[in-house]
Short mmCIF file of C-alpha atoms and ligand atoms in Angstrom, two decimals:
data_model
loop_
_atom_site.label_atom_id
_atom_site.label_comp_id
_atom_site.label_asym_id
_atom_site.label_seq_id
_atom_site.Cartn_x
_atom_site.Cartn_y
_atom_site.Cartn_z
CA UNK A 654 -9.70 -20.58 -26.24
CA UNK A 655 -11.90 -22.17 -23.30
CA UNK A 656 -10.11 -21.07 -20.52
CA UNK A 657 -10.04 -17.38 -21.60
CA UNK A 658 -12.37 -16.05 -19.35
CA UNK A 659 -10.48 -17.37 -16.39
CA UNK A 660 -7.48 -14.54 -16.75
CA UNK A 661 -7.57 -12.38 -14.01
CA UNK A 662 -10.43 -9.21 -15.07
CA UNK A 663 -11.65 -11.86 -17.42
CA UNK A 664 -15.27 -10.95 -16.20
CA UNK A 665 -18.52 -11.64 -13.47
CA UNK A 666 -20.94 -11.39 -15.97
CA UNK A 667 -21.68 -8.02 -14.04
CA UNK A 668 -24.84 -7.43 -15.41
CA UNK A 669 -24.07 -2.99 -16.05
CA UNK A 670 -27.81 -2.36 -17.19
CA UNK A 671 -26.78 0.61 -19.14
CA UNK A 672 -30.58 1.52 -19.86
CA UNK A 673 -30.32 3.18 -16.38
CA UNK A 674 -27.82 5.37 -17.31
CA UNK A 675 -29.77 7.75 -19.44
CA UNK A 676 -33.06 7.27 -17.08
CA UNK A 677 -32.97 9.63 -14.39
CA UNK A 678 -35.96 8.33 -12.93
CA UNK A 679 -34.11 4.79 -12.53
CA UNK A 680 -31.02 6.21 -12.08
CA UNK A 681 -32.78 8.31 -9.09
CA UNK A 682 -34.46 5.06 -8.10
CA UNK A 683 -30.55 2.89 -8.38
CA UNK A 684 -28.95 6.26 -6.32
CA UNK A 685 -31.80 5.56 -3.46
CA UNK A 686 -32.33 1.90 -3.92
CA UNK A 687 -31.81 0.13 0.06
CA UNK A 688 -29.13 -1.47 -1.19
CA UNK A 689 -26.96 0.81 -3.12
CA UNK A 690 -23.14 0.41 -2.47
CA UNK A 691 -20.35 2.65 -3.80
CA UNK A 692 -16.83 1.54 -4.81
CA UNK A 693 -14.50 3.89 -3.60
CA UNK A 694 -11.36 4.94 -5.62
CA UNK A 695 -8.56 7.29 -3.98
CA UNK A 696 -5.98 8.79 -6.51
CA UNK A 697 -6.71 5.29 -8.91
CA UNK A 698 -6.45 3.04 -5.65
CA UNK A 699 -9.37 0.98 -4.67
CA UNK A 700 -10.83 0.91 -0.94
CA UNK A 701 -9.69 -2.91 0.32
CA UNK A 702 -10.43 -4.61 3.04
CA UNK A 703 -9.73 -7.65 5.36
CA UNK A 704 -6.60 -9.46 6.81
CA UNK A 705 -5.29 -9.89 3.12
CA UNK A 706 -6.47 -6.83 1.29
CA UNK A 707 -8.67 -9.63 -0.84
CA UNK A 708 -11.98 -7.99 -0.41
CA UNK A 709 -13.15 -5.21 -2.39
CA UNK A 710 -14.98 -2.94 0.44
CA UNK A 711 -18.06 -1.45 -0.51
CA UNK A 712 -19.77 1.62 1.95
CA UNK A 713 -23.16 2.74 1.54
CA UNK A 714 -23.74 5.89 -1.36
CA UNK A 715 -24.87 8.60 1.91
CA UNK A 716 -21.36 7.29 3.85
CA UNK A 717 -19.40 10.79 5.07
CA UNK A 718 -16.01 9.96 3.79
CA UNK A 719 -17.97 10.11 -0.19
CA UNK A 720 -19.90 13.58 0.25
CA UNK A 721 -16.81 15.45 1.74
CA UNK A 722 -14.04 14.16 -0.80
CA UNK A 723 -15.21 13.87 -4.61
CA UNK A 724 -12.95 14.83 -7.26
CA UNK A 725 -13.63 17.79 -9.20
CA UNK A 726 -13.19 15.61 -12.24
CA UNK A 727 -16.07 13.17 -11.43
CA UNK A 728 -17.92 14.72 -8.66
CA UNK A 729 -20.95 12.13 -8.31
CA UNK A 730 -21.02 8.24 -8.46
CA UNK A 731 -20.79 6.31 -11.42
CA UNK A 732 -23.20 3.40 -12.19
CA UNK A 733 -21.82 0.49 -12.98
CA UNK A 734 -24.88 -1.98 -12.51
CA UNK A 735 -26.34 -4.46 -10.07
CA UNK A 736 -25.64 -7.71 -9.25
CA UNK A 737 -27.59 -11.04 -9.36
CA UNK A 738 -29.56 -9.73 -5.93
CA UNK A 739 -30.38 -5.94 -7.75
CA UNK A 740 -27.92 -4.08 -5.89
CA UNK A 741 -26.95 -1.00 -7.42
CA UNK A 742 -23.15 -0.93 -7.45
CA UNK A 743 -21.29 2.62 -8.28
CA UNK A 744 -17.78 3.89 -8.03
CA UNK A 745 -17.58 7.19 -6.68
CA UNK A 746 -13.77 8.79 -6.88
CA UNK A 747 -12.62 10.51 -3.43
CA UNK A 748 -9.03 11.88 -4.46
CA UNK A 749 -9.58 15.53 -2.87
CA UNK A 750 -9.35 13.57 0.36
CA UNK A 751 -5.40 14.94 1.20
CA UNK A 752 -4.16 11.96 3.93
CA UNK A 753 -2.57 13.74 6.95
CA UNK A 754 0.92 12.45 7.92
CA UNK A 755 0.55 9.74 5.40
CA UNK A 756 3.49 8.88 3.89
CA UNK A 757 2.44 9.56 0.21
CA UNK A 758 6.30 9.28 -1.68
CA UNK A 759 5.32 6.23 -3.58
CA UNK A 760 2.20 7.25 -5.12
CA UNK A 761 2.24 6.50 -9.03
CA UNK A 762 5.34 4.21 -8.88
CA UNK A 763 4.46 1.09 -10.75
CA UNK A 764 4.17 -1.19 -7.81
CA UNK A 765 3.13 1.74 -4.68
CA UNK A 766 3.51 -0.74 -1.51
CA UNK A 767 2.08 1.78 0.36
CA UNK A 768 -1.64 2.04 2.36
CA UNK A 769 -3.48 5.16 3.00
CA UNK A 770 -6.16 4.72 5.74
CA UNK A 771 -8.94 7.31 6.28
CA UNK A 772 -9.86 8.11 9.47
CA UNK A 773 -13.42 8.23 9.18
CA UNK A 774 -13.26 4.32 7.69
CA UNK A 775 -13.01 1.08 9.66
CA UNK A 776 -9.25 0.31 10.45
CA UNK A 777 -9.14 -2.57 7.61
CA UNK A 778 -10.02 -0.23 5.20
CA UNK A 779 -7.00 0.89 3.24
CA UNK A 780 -6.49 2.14 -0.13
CA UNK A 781 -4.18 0.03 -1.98
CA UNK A 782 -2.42 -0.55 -5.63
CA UNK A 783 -4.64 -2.74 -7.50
CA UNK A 784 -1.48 -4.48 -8.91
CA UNK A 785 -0.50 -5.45 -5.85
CA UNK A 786 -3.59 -7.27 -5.10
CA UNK A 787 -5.76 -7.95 -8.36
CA UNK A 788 -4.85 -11.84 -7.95
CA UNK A 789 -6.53 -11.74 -4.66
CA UNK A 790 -9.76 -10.62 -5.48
CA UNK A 791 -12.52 -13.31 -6.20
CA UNK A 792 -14.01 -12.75 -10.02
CA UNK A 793 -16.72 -10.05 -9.12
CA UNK A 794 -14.77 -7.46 -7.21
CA UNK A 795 -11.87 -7.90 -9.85
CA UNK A 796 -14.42 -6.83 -12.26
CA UNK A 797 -16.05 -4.13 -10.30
CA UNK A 798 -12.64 -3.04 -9.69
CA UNK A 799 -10.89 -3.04 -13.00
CA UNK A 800 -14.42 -1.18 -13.98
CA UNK A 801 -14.25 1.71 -11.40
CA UNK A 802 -10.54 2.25 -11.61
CA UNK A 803 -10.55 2.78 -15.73
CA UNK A 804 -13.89 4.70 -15.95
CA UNK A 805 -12.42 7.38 -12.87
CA UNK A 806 -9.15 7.29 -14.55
CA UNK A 807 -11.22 8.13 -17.70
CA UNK A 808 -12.81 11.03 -16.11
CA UNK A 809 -9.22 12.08 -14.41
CA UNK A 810 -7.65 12.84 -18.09
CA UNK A 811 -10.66 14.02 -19.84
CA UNK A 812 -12.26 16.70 -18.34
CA UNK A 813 -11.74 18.87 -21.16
CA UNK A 814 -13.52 18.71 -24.57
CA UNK A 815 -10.95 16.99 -27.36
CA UNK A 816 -12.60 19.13 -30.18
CA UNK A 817 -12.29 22.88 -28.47
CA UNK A 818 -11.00 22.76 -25.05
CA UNK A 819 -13.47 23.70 -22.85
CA UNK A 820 -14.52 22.19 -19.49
CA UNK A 821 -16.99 19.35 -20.40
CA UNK A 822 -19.47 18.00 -18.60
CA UNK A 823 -20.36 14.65 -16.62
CA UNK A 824 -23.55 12.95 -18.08
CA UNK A 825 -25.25 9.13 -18.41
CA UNK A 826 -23.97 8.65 -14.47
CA UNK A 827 -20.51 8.62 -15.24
CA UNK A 828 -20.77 7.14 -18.91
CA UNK A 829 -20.36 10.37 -21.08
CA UNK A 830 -19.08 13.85 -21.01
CA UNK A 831 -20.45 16.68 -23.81
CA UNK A 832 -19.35 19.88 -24.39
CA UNK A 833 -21.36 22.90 -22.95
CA UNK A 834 -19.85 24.95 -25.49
CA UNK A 835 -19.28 23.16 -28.74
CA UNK A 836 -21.93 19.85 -27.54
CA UNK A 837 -19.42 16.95 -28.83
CA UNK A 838 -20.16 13.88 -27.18
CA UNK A 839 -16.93 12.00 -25.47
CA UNK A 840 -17.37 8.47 -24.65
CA UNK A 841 -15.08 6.27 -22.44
CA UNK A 842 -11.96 5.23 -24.18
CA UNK A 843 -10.56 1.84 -24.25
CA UNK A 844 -6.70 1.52 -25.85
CA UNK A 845 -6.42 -1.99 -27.72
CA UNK A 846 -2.95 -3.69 -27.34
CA UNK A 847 -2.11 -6.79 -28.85
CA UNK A 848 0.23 -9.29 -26.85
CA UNK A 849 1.92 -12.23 -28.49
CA UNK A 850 2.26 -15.78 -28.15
CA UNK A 851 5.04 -16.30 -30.49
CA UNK A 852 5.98 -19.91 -31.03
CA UNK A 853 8.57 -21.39 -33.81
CA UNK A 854 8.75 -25.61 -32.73
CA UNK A 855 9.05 -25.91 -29.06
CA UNK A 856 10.18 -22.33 -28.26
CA UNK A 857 8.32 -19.29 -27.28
CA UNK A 858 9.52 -15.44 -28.44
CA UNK A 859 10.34 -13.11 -25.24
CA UNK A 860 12.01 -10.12 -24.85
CA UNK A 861 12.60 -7.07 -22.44
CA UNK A 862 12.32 -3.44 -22.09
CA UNK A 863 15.11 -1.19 -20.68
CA UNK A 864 14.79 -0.50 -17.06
CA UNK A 865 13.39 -4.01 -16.21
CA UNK A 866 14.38 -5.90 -13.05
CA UNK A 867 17.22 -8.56 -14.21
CA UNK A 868 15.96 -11.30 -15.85
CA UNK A 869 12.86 -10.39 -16.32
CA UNK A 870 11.14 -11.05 -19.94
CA UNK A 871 7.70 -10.82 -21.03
CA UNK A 872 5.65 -11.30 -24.13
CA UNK A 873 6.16 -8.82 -26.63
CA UNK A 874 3.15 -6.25 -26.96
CA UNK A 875 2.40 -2.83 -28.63
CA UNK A 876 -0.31 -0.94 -29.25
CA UNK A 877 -2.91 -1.49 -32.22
CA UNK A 878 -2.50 1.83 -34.36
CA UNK A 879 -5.45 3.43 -36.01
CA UNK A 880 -6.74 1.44 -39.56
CA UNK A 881 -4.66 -1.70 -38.49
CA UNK A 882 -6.34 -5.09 -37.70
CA UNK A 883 -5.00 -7.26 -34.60
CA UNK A 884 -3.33 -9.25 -37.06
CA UNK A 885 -1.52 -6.70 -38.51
CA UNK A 886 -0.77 -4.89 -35.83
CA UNK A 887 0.90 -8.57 -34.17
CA UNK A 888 3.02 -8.79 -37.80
CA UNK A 889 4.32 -5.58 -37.43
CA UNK A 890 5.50 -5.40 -33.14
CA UNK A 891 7.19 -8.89 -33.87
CA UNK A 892 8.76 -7.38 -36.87
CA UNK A 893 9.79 -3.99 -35.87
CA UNK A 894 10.71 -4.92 -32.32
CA UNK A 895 12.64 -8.82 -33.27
CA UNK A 896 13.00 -8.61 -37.04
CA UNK A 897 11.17 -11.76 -37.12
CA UNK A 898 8.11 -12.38 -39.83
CA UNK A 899 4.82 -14.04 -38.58
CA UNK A 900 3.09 -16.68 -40.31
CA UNK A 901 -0.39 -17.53 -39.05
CA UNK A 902 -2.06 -15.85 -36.53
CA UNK A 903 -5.06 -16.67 -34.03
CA UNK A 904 -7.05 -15.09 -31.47
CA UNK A 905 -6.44 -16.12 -28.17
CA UNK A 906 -8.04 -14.10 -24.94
CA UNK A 907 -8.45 -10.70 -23.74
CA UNK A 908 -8.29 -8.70 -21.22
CA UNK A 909 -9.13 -5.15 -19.67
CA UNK A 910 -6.00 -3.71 -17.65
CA UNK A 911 -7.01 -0.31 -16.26
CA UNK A 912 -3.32 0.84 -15.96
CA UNK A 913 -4.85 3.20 -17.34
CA UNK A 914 -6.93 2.22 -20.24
CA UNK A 915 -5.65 -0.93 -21.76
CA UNK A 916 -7.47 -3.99 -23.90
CA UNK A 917 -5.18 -6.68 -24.19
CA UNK A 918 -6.04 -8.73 -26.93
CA UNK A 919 -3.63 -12.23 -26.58
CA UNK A 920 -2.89 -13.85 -29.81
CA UNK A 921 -0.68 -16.62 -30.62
CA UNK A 922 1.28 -16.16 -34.23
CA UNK A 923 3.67 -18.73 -35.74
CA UNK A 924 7.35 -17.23 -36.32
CA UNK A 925 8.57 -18.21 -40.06
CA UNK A 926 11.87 -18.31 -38.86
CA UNK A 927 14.31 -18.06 -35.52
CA UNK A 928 16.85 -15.47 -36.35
CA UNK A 929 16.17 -12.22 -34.22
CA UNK A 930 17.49 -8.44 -34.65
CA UNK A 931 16.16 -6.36 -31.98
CA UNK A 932 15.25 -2.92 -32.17
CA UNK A 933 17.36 -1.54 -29.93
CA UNK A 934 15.41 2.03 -28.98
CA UNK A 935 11.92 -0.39 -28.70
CA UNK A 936 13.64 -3.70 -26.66
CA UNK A 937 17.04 -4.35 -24.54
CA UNK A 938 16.77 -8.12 -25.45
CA UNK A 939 14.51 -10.65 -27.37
CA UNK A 940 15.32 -14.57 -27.19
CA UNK A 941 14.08 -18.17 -27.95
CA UNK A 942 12.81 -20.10 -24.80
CA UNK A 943 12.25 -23.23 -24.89
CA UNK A 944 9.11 -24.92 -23.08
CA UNK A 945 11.48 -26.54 -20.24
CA UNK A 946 13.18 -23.65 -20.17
CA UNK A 947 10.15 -21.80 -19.20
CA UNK A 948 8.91 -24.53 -16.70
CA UNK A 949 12.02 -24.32 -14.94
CA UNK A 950 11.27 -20.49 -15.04
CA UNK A 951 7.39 -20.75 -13.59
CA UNK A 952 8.83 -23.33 -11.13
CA UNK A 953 10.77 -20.47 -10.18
CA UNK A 954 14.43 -22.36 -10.21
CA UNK A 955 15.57 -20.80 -13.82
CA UNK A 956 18.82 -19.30 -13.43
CA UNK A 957 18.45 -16.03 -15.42
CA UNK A 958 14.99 -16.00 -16.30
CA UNK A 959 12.02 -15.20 -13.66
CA UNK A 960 8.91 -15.95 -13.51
CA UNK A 961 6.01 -14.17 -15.24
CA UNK A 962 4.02 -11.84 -13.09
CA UNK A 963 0.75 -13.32 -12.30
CA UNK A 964 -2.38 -11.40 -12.81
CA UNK A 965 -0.92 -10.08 -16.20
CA UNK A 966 -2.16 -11.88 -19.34
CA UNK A 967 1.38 -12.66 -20.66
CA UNK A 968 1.30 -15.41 -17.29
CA UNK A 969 -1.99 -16.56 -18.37
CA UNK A 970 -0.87 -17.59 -22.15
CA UNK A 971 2.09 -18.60 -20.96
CA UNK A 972 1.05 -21.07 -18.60
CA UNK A 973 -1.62 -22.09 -20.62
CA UNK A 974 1.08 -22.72 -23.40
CA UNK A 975 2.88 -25.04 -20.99
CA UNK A 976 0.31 -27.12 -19.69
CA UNK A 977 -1.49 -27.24 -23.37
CA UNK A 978 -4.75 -25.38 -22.83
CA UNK A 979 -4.72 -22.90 -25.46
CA UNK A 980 -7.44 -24.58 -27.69
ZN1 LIG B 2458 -16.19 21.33 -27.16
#
């Protein structure tokens, strides 16, 4: 597909120069380079900034609010690379900060309106839900972003070894963690999900989850299990979730989604037939829409069905779908 690169975290060509990871000399050099910046992250927020929350701030690595409030879970900053002027970028995770008379209730819902300001950062600073505003950012910070939010998050729910249990260590700035006790290695993980395009004629497969707002549908997706291909793994969601077989399948665009540690890989797959039985404990609903249907939806004048969320890759295929740009 052409256009894949163009879904929202679809990439800066970031250029992450992972040979300075296991340097310390360079590293030392990046951590002291004029230039440095740090990313901050609050309690999997990023640090925003401007009128419109569409900047990604960045603060320099020796800044006060990052040396009084890392995480016990990733207590230094993690390299993610330069950029095209040699800037060292890093994320560095601030979550002991506790906000005073902040109003923290809707931390962790699925879309947190709220904004926690620190008091030691410009007013425009705020920490904000990266849902909320990933379709703001321009293509860099969205990266740098989606980068620094799944690598702390990483770091969040791993801080003990999988193999024995005991505390493991931080090492490679923020791209490993081994075991003092039992020395196993734990890399970053990355959760592969497969999303589908299904199409029979003119009509596009859709369903919904319990618990979603009213008339909302989506692509169906599931996660890729262990020894399963993507194709496979697309056959058997569509099957177990609609009752419907898939005919030929093809590759179609992916994307990271750091909530937490999703890969969504975007296929499109060719139903061998229209007749759906939903699996009631996996779906609520699965139907046939057609493609005017679904422009009526986008346009936003449907009469049951909303619009897609943008940002999300299901609104990327879907749109591309529509206006014929998934070659
Ligand atoms: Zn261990």
């Amino acid at each position: 597909m052409k256009l894949a690169e163009q879904v929202t975290f679809g990439g800066s060509g970031l250029d992450r120069a992972a040979h300075i990871r296991s340097d310390e000399a360079a590293l030392n050099s990046a951590l002291n380079h004029r230039n440095a910046v740090a990313i901050v992250m609050w309690r999997g927020k990023p640090l925003v900034r401007g009128a419109e929350l569409d900047q990604l701030a960045r603060i320099p690595l020796d800044h006060p609010v990052l040396q009084a409030g890392y995480a016990d879970a990733i207590p230094m900053p993690v390299f993610l690379g330069c950029d095209e002027t040699g800037a060292p970028h890093f994320a560095c995770d601030v979550s002991a900060w506790e906000p005073k008379d902040q109003d923290l209730a809707a931390l962790g819902l699925f879309l947190d309106p709220s904004e926690q300001v620190h008091p030691d950062l410009p007013k425009d600073h705020v920490f904000a839900e990266l849902r909320r505003l990933m379709t703001r950012l321009e293509r860099r910070d969205a990266e740098l972003a989606a980068t620094a939010k799944a690598i702390i998050g990483w770091h969040d729910s791993h801080r003990f070894c999988a193999k024995c249990g005991a505390a493991s260590e931080v090492t490679d700035a923020g791209w490993q963690r081994v075991c003092p006790t039992c020395k196993a290695h734990h890399f970053p993980r990355t959760d592969p999900v497969v999303i589908m395009l299904i199409t029979h004629g003119n009509s596009v497969l859709m369903g919904r989850s319990p618990g979603w707002p009213e008339g909302m549908y989506s692509l169906l997706a599931g996660f890729v299990e262990p020894g399963e291909t993507l194709e496979a793994a697309v056959r058997r969601e569509v099957f177990e979730e609609a009752g419907i077989e898939v005919g030929e399948i093809s590759y179609l665009a992916s994307q990271p989604w750091p909530f937490p540690a999703s890969l969504m890989f975007g296929c499109a797959g060719v139903a061998l037939g229209r007749d759906i039985t939903i699996d009631p404990v996996e779906i609520e609903d699965a139907i046939w829409v057609t493609r005017d249907d679904m422009m009526t939806a986008f346009a936003g004048e449907h009469p049951v069905l909303k619009p897609a969320r943008r940002g999300a890759i299901a609104h990327f295929l879907l749109q591309n779908w529509l206006a014929d740009t998934l070659d």
